[in-house]
PDB file of C-alpha atoms and ligand atoms in Angstrom:
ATOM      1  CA  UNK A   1      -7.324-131.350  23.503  1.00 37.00           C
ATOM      2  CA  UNK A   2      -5.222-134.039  22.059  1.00 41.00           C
ATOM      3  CA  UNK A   3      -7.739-134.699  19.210  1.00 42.00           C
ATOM      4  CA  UNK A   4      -6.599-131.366  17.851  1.00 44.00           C
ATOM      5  CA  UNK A   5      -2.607-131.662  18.517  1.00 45.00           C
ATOM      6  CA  UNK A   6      -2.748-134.896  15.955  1.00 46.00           C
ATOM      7  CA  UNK A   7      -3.338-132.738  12.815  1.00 45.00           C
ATOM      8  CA  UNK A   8      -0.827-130.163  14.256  1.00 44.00           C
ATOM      9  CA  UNK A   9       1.840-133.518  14.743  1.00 46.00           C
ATOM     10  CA  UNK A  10       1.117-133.867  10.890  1.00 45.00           C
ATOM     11  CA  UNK A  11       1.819-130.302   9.519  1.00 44.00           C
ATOM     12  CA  UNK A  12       5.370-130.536  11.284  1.00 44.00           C
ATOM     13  CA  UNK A  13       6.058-134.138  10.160  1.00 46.00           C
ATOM     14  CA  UNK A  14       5.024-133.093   6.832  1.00 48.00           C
ATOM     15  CA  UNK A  15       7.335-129.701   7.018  1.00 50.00           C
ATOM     16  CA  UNK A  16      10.411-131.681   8.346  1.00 49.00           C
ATOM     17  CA  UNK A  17       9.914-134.188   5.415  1.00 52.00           C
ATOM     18  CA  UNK A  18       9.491-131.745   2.978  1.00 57.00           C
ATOM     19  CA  UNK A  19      12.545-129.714   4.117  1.00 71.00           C
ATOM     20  CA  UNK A  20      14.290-132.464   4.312  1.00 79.00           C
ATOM     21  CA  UNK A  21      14.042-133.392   0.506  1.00 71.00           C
ATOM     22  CA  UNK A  22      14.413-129.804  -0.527  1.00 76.00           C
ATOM     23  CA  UNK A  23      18.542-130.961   0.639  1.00 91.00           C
ATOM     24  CA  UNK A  24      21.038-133.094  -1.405  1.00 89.00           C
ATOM     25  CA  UNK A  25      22.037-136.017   1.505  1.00 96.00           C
ATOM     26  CA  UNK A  26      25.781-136.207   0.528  1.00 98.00           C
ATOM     27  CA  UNK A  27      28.115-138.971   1.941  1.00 98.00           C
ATOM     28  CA  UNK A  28      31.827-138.162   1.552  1.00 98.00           C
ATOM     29  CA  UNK A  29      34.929-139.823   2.888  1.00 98.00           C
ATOM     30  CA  UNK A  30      37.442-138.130   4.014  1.00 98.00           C
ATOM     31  CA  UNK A  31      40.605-140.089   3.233  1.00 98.00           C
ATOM     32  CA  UNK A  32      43.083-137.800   5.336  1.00 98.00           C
ATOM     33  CA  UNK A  33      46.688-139.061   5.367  1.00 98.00           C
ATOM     34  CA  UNK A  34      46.439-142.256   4.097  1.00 98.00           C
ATOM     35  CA  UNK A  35      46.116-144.845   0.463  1.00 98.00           C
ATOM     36  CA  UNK A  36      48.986-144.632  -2.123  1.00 98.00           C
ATOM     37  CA  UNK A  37      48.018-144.328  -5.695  1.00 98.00           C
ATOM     38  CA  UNK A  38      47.636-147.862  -6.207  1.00 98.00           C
ATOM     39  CA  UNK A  39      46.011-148.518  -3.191  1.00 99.00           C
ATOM     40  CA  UNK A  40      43.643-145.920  -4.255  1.00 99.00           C
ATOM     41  CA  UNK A  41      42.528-147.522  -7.302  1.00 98.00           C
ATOM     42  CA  UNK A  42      41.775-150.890  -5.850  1.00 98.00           C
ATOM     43  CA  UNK A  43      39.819-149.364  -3.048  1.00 98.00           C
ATOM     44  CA  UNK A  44      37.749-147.213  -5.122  1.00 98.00           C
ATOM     45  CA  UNK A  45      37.157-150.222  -7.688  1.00 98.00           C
ATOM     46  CA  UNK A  46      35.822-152.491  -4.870  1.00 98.00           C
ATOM     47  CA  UNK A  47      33.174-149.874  -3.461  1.00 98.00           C
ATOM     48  CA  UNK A  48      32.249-148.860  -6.782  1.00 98.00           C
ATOM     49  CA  UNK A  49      29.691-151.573  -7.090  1.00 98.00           C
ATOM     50  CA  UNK A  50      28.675-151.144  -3.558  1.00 98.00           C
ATOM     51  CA  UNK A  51      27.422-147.969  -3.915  1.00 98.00           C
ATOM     52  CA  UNK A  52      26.203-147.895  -7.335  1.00 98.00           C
ATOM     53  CA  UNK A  53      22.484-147.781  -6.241  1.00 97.00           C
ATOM     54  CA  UNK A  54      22.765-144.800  -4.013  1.00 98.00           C
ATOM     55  CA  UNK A  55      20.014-142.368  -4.077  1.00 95.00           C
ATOM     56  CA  UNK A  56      22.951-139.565  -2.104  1.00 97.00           C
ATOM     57  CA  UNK A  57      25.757-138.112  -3.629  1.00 98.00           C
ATOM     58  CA  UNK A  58      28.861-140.450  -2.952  1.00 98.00           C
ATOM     59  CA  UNK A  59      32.252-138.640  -2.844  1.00 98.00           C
ATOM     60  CA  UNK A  60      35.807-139.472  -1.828  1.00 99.00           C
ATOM     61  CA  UNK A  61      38.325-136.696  -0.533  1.00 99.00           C
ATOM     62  CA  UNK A  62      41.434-138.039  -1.429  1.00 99.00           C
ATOM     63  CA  UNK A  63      45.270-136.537  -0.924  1.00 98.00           C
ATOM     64  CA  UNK A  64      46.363-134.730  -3.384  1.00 98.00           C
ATOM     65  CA  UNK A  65      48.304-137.283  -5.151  1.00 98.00           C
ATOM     66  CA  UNK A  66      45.751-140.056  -5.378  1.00 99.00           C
ATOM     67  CA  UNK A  67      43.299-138.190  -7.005  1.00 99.00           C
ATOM     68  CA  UNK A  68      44.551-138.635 -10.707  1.00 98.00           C
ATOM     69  CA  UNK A  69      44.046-142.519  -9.907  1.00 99.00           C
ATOM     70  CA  UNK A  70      40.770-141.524  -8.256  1.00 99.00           C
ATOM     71  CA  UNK A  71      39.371-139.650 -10.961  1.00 99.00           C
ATOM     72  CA  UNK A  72      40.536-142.635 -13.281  1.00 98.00           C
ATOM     73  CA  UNK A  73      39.234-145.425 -11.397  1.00 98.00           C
ATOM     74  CA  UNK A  74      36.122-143.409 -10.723  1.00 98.00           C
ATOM     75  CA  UNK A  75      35.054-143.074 -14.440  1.00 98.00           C
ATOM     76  CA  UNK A  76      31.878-143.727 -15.479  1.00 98.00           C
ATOM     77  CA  UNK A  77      30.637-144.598 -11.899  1.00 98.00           C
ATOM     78  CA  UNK A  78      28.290-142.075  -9.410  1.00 98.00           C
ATOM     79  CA  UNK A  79      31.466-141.582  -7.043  1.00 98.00           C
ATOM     80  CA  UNK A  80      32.720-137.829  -6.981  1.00 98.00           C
ATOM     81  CA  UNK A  81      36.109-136.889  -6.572  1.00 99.00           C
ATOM     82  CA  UNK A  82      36.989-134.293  -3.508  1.00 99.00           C
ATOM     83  CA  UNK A  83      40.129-132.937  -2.217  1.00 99.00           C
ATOM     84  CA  UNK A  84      41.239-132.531   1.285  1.00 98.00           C
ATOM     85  CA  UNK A  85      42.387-128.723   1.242  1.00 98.00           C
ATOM     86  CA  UNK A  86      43.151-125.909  -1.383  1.00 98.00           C
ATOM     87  CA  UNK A  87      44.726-122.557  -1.392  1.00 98.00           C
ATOM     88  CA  UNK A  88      43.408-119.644  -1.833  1.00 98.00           C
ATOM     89  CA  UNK A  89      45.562-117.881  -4.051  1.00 98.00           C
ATOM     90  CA  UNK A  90      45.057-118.631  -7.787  1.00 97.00           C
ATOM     91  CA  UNK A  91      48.667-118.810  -8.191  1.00 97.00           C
ATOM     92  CA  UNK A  92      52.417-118.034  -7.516  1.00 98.00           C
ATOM     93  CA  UNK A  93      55.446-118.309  -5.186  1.00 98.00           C
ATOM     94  CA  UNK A  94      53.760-120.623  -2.603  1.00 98.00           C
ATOM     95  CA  UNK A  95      55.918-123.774  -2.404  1.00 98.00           C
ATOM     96  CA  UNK A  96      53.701-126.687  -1.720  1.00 97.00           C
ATOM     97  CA  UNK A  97      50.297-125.781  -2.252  1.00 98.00           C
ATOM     98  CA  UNK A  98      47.862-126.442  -5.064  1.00 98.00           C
ATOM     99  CA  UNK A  99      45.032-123.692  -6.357  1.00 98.00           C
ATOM    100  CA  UNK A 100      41.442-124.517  -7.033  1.00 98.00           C
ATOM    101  CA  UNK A 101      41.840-124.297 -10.966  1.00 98.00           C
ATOM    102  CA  UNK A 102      44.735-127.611 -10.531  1.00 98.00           C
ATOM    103  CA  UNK A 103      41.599-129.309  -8.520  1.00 98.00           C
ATOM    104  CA  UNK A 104      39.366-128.414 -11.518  1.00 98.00           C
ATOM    105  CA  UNK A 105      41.444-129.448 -14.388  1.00 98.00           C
ATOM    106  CA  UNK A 106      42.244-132.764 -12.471  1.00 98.00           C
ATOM    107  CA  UNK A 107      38.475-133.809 -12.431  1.00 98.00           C
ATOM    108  CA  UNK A 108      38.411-132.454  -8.524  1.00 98.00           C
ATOM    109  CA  UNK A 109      34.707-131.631  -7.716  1.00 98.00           C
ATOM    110  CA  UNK A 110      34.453-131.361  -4.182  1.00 99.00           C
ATOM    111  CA  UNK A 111      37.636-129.732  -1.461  1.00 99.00           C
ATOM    112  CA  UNK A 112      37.142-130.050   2.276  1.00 98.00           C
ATOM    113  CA  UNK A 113      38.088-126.589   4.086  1.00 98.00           C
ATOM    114  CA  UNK A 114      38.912-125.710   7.347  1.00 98.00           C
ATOM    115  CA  UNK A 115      39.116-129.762   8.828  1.00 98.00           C
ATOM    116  CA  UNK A 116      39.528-129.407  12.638  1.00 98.00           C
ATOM    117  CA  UNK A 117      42.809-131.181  11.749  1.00 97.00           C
ATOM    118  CA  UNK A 118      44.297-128.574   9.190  1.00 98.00           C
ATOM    119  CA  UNK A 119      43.040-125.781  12.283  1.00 97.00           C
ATOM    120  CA  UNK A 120      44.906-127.815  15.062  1.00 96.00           C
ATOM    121  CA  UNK A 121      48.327-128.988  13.220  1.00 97.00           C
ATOM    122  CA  UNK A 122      48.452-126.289  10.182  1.00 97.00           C
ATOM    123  CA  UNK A 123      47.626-123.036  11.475  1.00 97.00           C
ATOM    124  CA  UNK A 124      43.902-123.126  10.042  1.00 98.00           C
ATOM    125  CA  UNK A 125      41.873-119.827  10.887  1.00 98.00           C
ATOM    126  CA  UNK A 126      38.468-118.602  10.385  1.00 98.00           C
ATOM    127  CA  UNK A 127      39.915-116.203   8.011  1.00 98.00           C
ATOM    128  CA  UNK A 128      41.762-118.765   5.547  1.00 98.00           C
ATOM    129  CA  UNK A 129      39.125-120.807   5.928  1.00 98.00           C
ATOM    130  CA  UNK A 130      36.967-118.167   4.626  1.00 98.00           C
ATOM    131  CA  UNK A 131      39.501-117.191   1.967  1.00 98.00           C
ATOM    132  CA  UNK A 132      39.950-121.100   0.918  1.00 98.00           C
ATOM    133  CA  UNK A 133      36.011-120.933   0.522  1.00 98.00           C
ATOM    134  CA  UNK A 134      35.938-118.170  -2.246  1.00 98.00           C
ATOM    135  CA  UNK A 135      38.815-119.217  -3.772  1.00 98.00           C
ATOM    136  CA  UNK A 136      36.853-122.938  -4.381  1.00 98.00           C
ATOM    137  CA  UNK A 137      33.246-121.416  -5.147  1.00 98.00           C
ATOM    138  CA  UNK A 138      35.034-118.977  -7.493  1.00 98.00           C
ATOM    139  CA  UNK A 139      36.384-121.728  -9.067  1.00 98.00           C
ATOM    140  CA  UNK A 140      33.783-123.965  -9.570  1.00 98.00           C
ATOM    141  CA  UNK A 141      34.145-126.635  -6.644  1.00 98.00           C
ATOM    142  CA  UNK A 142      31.849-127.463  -4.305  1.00 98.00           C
ATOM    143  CA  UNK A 143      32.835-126.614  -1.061  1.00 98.00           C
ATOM    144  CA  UNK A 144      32.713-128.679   2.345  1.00 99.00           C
ATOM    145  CA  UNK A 145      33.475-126.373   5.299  1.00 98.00           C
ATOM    146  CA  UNK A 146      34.000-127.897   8.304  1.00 98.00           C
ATOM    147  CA  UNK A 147      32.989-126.591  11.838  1.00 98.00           C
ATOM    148  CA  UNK A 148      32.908-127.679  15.194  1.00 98.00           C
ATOM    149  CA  UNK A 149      33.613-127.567  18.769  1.00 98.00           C
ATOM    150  CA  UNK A 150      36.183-129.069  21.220  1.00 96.00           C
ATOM    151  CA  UNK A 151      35.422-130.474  24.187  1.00 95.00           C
ATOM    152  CA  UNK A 152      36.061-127.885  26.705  1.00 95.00           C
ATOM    153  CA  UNK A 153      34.213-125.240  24.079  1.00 96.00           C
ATOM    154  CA  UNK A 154      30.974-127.709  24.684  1.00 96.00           C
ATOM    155  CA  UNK A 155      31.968-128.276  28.752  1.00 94.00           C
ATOM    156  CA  UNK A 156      31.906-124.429  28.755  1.00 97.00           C
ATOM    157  CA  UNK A 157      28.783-124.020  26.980  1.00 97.00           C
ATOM    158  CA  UNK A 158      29.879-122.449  23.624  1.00 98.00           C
ATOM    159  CA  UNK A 159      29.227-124.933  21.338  1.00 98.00           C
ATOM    160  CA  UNK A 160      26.238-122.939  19.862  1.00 98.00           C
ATOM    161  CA  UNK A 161      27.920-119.653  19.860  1.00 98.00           C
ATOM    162  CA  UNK A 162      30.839-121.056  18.301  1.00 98.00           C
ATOM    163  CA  UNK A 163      29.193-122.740  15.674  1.00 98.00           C
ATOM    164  CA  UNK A 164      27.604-119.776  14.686  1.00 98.00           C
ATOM    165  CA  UNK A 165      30.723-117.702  14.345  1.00 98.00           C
ATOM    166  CA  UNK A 166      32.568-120.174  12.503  1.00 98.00           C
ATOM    167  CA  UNK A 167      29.816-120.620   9.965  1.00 98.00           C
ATOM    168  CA  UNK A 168      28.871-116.861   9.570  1.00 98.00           C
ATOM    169  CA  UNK A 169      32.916-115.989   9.236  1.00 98.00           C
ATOM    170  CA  UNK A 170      33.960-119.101   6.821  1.00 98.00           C
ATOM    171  CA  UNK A 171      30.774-117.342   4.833  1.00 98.00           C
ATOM    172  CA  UNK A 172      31.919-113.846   4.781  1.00 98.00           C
ATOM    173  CA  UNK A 173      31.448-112.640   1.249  1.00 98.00           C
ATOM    174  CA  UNK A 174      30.270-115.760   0.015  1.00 98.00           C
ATOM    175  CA  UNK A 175      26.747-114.514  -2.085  1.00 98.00           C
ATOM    176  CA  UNK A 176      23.121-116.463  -1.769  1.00 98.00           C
ATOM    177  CA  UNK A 177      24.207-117.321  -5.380  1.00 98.00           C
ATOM    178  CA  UNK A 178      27.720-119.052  -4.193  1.00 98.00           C
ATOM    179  CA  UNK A 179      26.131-120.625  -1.330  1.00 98.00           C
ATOM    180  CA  UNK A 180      24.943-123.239  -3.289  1.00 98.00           C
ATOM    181  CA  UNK A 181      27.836-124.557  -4.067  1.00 98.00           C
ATOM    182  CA  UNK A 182      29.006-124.891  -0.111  1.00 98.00           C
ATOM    183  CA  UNK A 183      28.054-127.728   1.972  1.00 98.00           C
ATOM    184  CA  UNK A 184      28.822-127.192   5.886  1.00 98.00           C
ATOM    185  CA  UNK A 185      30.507-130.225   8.173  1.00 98.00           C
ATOM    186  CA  UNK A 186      30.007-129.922  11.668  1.00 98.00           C
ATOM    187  CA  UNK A 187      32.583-132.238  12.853  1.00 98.00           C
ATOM    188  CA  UNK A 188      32.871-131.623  17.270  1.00 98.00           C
ATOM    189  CA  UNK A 189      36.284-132.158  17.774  1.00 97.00           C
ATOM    190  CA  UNK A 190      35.940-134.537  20.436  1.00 95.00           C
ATOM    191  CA  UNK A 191      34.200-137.078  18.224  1.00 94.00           C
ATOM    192  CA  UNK A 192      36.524-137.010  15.292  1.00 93.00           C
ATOM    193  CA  UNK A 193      38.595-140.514  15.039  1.00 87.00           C
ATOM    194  CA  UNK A 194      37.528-141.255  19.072  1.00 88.00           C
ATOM    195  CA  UNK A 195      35.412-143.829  18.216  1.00 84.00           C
ATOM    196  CA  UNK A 196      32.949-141.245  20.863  1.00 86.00           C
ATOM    197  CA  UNK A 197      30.357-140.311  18.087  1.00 86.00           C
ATOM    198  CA  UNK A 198      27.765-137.402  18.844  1.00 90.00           C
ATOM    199  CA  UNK A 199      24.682-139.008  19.693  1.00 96.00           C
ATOM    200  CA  UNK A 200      21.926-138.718  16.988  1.00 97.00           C
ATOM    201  CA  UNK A 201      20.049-135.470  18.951  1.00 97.00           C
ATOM    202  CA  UNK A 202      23.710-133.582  19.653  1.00 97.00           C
ATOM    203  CA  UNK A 203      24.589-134.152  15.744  1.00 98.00           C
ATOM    204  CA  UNK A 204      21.071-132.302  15.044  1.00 98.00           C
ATOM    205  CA  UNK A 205      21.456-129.705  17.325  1.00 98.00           C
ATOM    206  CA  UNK A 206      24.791-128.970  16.176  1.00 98.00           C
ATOM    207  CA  UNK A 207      23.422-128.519  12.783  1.00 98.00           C
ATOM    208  CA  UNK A 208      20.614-127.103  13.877  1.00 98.00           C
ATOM    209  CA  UNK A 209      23.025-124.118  14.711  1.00 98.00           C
ATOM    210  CA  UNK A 210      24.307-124.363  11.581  1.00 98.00           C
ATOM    211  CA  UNK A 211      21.404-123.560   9.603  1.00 98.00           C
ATOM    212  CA  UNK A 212      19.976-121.172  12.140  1.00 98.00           C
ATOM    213  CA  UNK A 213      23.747-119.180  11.232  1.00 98.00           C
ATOM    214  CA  UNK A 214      23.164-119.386   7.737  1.00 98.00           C
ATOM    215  CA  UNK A 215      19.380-118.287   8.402  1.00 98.00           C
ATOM    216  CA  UNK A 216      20.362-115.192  10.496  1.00 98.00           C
ATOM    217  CA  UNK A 217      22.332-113.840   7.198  1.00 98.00           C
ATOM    218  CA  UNK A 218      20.687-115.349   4.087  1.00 98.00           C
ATOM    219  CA  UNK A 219      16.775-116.088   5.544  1.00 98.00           C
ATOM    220  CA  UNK A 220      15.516-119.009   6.562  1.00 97.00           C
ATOM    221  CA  UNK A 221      14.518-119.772   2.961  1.00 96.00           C
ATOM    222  CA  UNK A 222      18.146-120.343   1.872  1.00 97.00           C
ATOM    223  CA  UNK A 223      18.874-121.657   5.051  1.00 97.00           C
ATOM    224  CA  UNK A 224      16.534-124.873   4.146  1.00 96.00           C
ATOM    225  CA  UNK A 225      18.241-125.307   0.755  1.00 96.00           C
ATOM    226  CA  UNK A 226      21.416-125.858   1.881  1.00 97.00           C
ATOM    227  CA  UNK A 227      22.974-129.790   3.189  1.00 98.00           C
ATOM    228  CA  UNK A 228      25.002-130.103   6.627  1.00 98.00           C
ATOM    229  CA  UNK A 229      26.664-133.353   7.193  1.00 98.00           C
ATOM    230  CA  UNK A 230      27.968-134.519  10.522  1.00 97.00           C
ATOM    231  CA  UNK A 231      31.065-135.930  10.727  1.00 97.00           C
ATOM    232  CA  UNK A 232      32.887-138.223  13.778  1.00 96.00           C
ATOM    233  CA  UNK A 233      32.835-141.676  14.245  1.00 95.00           C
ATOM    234  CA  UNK A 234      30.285-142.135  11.787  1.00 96.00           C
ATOM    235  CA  UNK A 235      30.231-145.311  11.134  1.00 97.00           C
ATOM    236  CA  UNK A 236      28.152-148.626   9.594  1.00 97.00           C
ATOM    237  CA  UNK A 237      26.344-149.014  12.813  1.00 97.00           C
ATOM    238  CA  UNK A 238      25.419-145.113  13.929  1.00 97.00           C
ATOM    239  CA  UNK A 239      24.786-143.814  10.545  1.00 97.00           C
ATOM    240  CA  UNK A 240      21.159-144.765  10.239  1.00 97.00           C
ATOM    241  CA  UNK A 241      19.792-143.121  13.190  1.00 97.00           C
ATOM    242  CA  UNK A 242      21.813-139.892  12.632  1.00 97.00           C
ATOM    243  CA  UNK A 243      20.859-139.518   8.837  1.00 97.00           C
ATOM    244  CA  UNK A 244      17.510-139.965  10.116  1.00 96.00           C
ATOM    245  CA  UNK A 245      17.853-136.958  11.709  1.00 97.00           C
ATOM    246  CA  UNK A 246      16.043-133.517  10.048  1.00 96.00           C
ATOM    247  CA  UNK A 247      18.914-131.715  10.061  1.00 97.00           C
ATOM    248  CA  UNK A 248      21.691-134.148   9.157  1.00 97.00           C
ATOM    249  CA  UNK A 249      21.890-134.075   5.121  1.00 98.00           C
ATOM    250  CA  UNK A 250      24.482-136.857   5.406  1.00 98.00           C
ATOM    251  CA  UNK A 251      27.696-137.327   6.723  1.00 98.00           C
ATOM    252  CA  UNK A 252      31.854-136.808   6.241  1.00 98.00           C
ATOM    253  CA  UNK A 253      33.183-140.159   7.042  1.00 98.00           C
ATOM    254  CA  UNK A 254      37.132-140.393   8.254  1.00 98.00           C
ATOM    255  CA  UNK A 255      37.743-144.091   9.483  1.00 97.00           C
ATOM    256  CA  UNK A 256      35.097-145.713   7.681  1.00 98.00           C
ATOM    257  CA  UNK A 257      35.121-144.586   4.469  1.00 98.00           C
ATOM    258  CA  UNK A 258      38.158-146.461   3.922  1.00 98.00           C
ATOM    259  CA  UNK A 259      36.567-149.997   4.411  1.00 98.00           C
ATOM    260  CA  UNK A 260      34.564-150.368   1.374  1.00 98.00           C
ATOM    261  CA  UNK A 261      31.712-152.466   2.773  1.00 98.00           C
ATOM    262  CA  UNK A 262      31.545-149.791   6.001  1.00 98.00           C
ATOM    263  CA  UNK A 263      31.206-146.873   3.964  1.00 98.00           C
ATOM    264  CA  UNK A 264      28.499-148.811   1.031  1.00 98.00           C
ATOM    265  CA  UNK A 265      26.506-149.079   4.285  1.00 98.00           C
ATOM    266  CA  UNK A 266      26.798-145.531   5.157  1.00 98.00           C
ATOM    267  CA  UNK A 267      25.941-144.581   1.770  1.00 98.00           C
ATOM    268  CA  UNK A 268      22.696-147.308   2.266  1.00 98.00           C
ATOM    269  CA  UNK A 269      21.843-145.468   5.099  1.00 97.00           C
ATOM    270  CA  UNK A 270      21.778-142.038   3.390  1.00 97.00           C
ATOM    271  CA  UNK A 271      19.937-143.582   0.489  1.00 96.00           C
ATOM    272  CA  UNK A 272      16.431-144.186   2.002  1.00 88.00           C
TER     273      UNK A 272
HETATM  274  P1  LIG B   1      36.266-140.244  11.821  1.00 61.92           P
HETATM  275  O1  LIG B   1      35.066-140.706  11.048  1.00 61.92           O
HETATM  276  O2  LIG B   1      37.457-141.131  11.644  1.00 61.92           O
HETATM  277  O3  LIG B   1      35.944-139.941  13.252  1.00 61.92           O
HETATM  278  O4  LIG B   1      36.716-138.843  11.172  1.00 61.92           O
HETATM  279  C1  LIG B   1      35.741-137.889  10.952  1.00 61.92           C
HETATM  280  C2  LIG B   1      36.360-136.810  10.163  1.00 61.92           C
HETATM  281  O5  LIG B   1      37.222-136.108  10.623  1.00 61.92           O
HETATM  282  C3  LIG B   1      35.895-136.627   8.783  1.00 61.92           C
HETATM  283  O6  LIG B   1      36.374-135.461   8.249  1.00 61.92           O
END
């Protein structure tokens, strides 16, 4: 019996591989609330050697008003520029918000959507989530929806369920053809900036749900194309074994991602 379940073993290495690299591993910081302009520029200059090898895409969400010095210190260097929100309206009587085309015409290539942060302290729903999505495809940015669970969702056995509504609802409207352009977070509450990081297995299952979402309404086909990162308390000495995972294309990095050696190694880790 077992000499015929090592061939078998092989077919499903070989398919996890090969799914694997059909996927863009992306590493992005997520700056949140913090780095003034200047402190911006020196930040991005030291990491920009560190992570000029990296076979991943390297981006940095910044506020809003560090990305001019962002973009600038970024130049000519494999780090992408991201945002940390947008709004969805293109434009108009909406005091203190900035539309997708600003991102765009600042050099803005990526905009995080939907943070578990934005849902907690800013009134964040699946449907302006959704909304924010469309408005950033539409646009031309790449979007990077977050999802994810809070502790009592997990304790009360939701996490799957939950994942898979928040997916299939920030994705409402979005077409195969848009999809391309969104990557999917899944950030469980309870492990974001708790120094309590999913273990390697819970960040692939949560991303397993993810993709089997995205699978029930665009095939499993498109499903395999697209890159889910996993995001909370990532860090220089987890990120290895949970980019190592099949269905972790990567991660979004809060804490570490503003220590330039932490996040190089990050980036190292999504590189091999
Ligand atoms: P930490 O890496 O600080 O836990 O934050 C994760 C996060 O929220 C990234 O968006």
């Amino acid at each position: 019996m077992l000499i015929g379940i090592d061939p078998y073993i092989c077919v499903i290495k070989r398919r996890i591989i090969m799914n694997k690299a059909k996927r863009q591993a992306i590493i992005a910081g997520n700056w949140k609330m913090n780095k003034t302009p200047a402190e911006t520029t020196a930040l991005i200059n030291e990491m920009k050697p560190l992570v000029a090898d990296a076979n991943c895409e390297v981006v940095l969400c910044v506020p809003f008003i560090d990305i001019a010095a962002a973009v600038e210190a970024a130049k000519g260097s494999n780090i992408k520029i991201g945002a940390e929100n947008v709004h969805f309206k293109a434009s108009g009587a909406y005091t203190g918000e900035i539309s997708a085309e600003m991102l765009t015409a600042a050099g803005v290539e990526y905009v995080v959507i939907g943070h578990s942060e934005r849902r907690q302290y800013f009134g964040e729903t699946d449907q302006t989530v959704n909304l924010r999505t469309l408005a950033a495809v539409n646009a031309g940015l790449k979007a990077i929806v977050c999802v994810g669970e809070t502790l009592e969702q997990r304790e009360l056995g939701y996490t799957e369920t939950l994942l898979k509504y928040q997916t299939k609802m920030a994705l409402t409207n979005v077409s195969a053809e848009q999809l391309k352009n969104v990557v999917i977070a899944y950030e469980p509450v309870w492990a974001i900036g708790t120094g309590v990081t999913a273990t390697a297995d819970q960040a692939d299952e949560g991303n397993g749900y993810v993709r089997a979402a995205i699978a029930e309404v665009y095939g499993a086909e498109v499903a395999e194309t697209v890159t889910i990162q996993y995001g909370g308390s990532m860090n220089a000495g987890n990120a290895d074994e949970l980019v190592a995972k099949v269905n972790v294309d990567g991660g979004l990095i809060g804490g570490a991602s503003l220590k330039a050696q932490d996040f190089s190694v990050i980036v190292k880790a999504a590189s091999k």
